[in-house]
CSV table of C-alpha atoms in Angstrom, one decimal:
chain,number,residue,atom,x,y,z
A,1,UNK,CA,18.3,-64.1,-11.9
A,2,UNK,CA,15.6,-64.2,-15.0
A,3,UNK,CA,15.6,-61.7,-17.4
A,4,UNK,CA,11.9,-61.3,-16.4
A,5,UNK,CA,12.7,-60.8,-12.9
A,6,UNK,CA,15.4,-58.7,-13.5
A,7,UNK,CA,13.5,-56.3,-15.9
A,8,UNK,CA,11.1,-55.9,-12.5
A,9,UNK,CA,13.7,-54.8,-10.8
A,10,UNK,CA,14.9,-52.1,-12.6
A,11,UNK,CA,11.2,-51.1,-13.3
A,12,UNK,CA,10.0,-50.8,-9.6
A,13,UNK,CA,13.9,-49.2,-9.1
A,14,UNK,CA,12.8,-46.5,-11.8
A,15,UNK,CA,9.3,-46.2,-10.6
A,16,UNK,CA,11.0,-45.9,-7.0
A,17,UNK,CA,13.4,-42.9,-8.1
A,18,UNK,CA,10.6,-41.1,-9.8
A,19,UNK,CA,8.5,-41.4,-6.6
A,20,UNK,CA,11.4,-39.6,-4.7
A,21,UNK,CA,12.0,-37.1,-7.4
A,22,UNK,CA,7.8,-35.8,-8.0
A,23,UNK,CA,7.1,-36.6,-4.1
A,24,UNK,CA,5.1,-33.3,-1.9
A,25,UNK,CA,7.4,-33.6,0.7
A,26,UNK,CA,10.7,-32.8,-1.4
A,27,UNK,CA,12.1,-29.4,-2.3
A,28,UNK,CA,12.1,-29.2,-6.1
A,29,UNK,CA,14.8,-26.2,-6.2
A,30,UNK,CA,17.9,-25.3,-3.8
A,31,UNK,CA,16.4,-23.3,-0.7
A,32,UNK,CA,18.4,-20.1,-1.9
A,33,UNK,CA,16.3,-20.1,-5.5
A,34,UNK,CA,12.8,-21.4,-3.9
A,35,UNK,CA,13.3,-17.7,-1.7
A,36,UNK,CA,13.7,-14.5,-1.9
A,37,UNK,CA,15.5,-13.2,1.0
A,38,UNK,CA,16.5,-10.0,2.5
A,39,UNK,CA,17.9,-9.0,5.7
A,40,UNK,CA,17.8,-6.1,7.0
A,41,UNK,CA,20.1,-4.4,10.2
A,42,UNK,CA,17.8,-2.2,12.5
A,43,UNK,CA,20.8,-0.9,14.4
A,44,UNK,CA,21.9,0.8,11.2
A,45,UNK,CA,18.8,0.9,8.6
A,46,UNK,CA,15.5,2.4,9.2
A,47,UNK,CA,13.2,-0.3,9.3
A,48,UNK,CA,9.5,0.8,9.3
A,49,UNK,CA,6.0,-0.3,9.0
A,50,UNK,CA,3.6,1.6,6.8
A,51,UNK,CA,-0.2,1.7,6.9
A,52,UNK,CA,-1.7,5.0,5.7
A,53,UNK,CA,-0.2,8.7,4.2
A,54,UNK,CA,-1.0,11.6,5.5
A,55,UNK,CA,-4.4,12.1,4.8
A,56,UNK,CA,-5.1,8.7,6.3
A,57,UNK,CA,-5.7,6.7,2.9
A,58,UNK,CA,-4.4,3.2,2.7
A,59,UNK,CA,-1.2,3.1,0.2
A,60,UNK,CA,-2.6,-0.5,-0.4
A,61,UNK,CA,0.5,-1.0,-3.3
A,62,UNK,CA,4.2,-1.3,-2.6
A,63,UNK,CA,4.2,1.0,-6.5
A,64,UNK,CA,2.2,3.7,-4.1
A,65,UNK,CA,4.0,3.8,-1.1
A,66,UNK,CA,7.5,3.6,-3.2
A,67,UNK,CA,6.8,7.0,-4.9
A,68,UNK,CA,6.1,8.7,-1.7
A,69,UNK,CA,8.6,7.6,-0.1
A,70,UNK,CA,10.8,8.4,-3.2
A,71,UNK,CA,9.4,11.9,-2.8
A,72,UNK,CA,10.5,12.7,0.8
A,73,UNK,CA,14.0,11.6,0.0
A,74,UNK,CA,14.3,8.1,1.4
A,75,UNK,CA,14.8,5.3,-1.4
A,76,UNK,CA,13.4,2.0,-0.4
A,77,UNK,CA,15.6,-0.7,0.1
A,78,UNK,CA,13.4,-3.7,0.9
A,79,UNK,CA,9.4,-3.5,0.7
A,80,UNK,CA,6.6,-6.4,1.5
A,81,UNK,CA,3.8,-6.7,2.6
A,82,UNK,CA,2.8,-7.3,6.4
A,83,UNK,CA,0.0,-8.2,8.5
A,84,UNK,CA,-3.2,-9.2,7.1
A,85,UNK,CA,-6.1,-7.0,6.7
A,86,UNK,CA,-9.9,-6.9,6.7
A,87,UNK,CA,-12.1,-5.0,4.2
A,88,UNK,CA,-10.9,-1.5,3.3
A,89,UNK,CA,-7.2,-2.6,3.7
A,90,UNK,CA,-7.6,-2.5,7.4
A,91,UNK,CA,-5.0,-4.5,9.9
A,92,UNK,CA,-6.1,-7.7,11.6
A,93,UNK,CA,-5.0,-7.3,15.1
A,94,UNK,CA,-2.7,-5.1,16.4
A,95,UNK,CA,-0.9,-2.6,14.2
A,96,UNK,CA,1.7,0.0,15.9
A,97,UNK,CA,3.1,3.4,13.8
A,98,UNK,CA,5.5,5.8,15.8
A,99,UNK,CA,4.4,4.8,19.0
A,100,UNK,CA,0.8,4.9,18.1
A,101,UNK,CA,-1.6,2.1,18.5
A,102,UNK,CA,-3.9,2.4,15.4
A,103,UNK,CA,-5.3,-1.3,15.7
A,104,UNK,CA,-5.8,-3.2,18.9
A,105,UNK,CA,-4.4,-6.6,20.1
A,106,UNK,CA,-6.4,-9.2,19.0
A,107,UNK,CA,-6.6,-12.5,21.4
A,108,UNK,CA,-9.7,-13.9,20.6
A,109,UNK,CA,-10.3,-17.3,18.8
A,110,UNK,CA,-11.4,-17.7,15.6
A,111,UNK,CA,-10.9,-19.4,12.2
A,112,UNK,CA,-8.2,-19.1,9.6
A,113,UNK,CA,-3.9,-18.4,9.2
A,114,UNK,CA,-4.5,-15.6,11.8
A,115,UNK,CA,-6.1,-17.6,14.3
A,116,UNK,CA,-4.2,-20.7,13.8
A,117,UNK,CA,-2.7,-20.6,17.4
A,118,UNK,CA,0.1,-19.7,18.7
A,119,UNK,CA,-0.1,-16.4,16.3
A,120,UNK,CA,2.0,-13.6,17.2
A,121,UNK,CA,3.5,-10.3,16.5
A,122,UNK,CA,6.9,-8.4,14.9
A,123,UNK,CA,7.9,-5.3,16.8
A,124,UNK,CA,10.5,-2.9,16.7
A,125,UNK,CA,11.2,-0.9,19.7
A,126,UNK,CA,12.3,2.5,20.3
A,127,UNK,CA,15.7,1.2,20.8
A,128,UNK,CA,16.1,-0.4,17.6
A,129,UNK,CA,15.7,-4.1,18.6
A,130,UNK,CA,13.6,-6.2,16.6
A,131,UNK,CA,11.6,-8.7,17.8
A,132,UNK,CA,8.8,-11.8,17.4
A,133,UNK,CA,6.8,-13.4,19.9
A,134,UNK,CA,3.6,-14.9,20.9
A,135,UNK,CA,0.6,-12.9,20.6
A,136,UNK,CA,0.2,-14.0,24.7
A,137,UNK,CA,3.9,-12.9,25.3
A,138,UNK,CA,3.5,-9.2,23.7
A,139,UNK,CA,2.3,-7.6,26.9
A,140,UNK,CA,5.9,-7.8,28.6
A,141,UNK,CA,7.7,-6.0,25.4
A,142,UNK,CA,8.2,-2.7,26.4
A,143,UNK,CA,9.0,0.9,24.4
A,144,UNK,CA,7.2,-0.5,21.4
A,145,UNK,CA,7.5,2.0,18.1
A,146,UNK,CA,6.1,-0.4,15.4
A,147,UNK,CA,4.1,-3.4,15.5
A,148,UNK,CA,2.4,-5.9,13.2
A,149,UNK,CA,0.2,-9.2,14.5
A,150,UNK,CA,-0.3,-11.7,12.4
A,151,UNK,CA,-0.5,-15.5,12.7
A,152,UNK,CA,0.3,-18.3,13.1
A,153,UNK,CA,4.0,-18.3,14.3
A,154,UNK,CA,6.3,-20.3,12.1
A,155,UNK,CA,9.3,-21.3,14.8
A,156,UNK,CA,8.6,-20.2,18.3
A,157,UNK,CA,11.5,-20.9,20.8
A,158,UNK,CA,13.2,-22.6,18.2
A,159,UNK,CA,10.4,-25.4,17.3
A,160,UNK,CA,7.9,-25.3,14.4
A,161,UNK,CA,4.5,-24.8,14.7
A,162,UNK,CA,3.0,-28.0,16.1
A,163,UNK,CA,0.0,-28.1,13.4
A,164,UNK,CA,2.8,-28.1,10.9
A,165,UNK,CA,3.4,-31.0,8.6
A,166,UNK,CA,6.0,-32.0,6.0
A,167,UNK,CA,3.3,-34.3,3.9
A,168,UNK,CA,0.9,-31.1,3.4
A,169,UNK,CA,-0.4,-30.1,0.2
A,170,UNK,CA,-1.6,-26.9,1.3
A,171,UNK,CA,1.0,-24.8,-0.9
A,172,UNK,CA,1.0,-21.0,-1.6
A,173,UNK,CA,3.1,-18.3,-2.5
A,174,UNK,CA,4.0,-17.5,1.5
A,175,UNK,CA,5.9,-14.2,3.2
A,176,UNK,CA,6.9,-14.4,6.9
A,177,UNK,CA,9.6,-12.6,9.1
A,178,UNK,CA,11.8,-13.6,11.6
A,179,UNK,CA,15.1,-12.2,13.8
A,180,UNK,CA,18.4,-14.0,13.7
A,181,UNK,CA,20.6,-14.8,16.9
A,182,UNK,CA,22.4,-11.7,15.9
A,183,UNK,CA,19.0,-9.2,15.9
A,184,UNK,CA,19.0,-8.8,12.6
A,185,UNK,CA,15.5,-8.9,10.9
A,186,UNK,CA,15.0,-11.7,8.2
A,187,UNK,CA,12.3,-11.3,5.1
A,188,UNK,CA,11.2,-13.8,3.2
A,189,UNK,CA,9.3,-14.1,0.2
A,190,UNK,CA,8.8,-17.3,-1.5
A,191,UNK,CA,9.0,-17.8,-5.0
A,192,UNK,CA,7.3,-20.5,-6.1
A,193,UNK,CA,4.4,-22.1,-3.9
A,194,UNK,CA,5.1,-23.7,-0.9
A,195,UNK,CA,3.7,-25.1,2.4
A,196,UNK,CA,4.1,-23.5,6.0
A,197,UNK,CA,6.4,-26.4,6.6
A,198,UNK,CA,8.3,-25.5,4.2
A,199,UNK,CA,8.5,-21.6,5.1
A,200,UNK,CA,9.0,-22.7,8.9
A,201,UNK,CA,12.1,-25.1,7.9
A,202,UNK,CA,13.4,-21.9,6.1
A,203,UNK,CA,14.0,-19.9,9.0
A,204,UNK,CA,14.7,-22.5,11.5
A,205,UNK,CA,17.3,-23.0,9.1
A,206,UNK,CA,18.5,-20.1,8.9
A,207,UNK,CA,18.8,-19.5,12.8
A,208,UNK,CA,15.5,-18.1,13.8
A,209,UNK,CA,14.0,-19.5,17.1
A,210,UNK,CA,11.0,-16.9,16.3
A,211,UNK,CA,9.5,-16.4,13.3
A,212,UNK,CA,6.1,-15.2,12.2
A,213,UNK,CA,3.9,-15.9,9.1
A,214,UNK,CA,2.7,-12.6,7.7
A,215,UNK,CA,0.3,-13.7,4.4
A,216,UNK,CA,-0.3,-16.2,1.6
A,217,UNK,CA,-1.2,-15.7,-2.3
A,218,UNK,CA,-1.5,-11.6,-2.5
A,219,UNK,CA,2.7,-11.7,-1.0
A,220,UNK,CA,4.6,-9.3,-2.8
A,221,UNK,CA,8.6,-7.7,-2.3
A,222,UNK,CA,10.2,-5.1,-3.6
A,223,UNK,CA,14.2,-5.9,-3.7
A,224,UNK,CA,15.5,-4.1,-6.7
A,225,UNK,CA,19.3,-5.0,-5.1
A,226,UNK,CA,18.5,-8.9,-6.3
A,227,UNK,CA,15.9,-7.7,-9.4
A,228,UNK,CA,13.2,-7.9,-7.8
A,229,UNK,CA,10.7,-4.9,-8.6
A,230,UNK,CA,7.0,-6.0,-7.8
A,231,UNK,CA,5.2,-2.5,-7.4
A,232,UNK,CA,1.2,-4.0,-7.5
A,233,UNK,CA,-0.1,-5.6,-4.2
A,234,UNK,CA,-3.3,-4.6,-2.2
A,235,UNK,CA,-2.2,-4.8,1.4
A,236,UNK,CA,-2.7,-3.0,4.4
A,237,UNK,CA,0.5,-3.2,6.8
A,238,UNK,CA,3.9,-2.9,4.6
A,239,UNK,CA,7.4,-3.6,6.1
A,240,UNK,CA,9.6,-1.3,4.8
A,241,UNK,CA,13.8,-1.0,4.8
A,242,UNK,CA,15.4,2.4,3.9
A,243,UNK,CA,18.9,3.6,4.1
């Protein structure tokens, strides 16, 4: 083989491995460092959502809802952010405190992440089971104490969202949850930007046949147990995990 021929080689072999190393579609860190991950045992941790105080104003930051709940003697654990929310921090869809439906069910069609269907919803129900499922699906869940819709589902029965794909260049920082064979409830936060592929692969990974997408960009966790303390945000729904 020529000299010129072989210098080809190696170049298109080099230009080959660079490809593969700077390509979309490949994971540029270990799964463990690309998320942050808690999860949390609803059997034997509180796990709550969070909306308003008790003169029905928005805590809108994890810093905000941390101090009061610091104040009533329950130190937070785990905090993110849920559902999304229209103007004046208020939840898309359903939203469920204590029993009490504050936000309705929201089936209609529409555009954007919410809308992209099938969405869904997180519930926890006076039992202490945790659960996702279709937003079509919720009506048969029964003794419901909290509840978040948001959308679109990540895994559903075990599959990823069909409108998923692995080329996409449609990254963002991205928080979903899902619930592991076992029932306990899996939060994710990514840290660095990714695509809902990737997020999806993360929990079907992990063991989750249901898993829902809860917001992009404005995604925030407080996990002071791995060093992770971010107390700014402007949400409406927050998940939260006390002792």
């Amino acid at each position: 083989m020529g000299s010129k021929l072989v210098g080809c080689v190696i170049q298109a072999a080099l230009l080959g491995l660079l490809s593969a190393c700077t390509s979309p579609d490949k994971p540029k860190q270990p799964a463990a460092v690309r998320f942050l991950t808690y999860t949390a045992d609803p059997q034997r941790q509180t796990v709550a959502l969070y909306w308003q105080d008790d003169a029905g104003k928005p805590f809108r930051s994890l810093g905000r809802l941390h101090s009061w709940l610091t104040q009533r003697g329950q130190p937070l654990q785990f905090a993110g952010n849920g559902g999304m929310y229209h103007a004046g921090n208020v939840p898309v869809g359903l939203y469920i405190e204590n029993g009490r439906e504050l936000t309705p069910l929201d089936t209609s069609r529409g555009v954007g992440n919410f809308y992209l269907r099938p969405n869904g919803v997180f519930y926890l129900t006076r039992q202490r089971l945790a659960g996702v499922c279709s937003t079509d699906s919720f009506a048969s869940v029964q003794q419901v104490r909290y509840a978040t819709q948001s959308g679109p589902m990540l895994v559903l029965n075990g599959q990823l969202h069909p409108a998923f794909r692995a080329g996409s260049r449609n990254r963002q920082i991205r928080n979903g949850v899902g619930v592991l064979p076992d029932g306990r409830v899996l939060l994710v936060l990514s840290r660095e930007k990714v695509t809902f592929y990737e997020l999806a692969r993360y929990f079907q990974a992990r063991g989750c046949r249901n898993a829902l997408y809860l917001d992009g960009f404005v995604s925030r966790a407080y996990l002071p147990a791995q060093g992770w303390r971010q107390t700014d945000g402007d949400f409406g729904v927050m998940i939260v995990v006390t002792e």
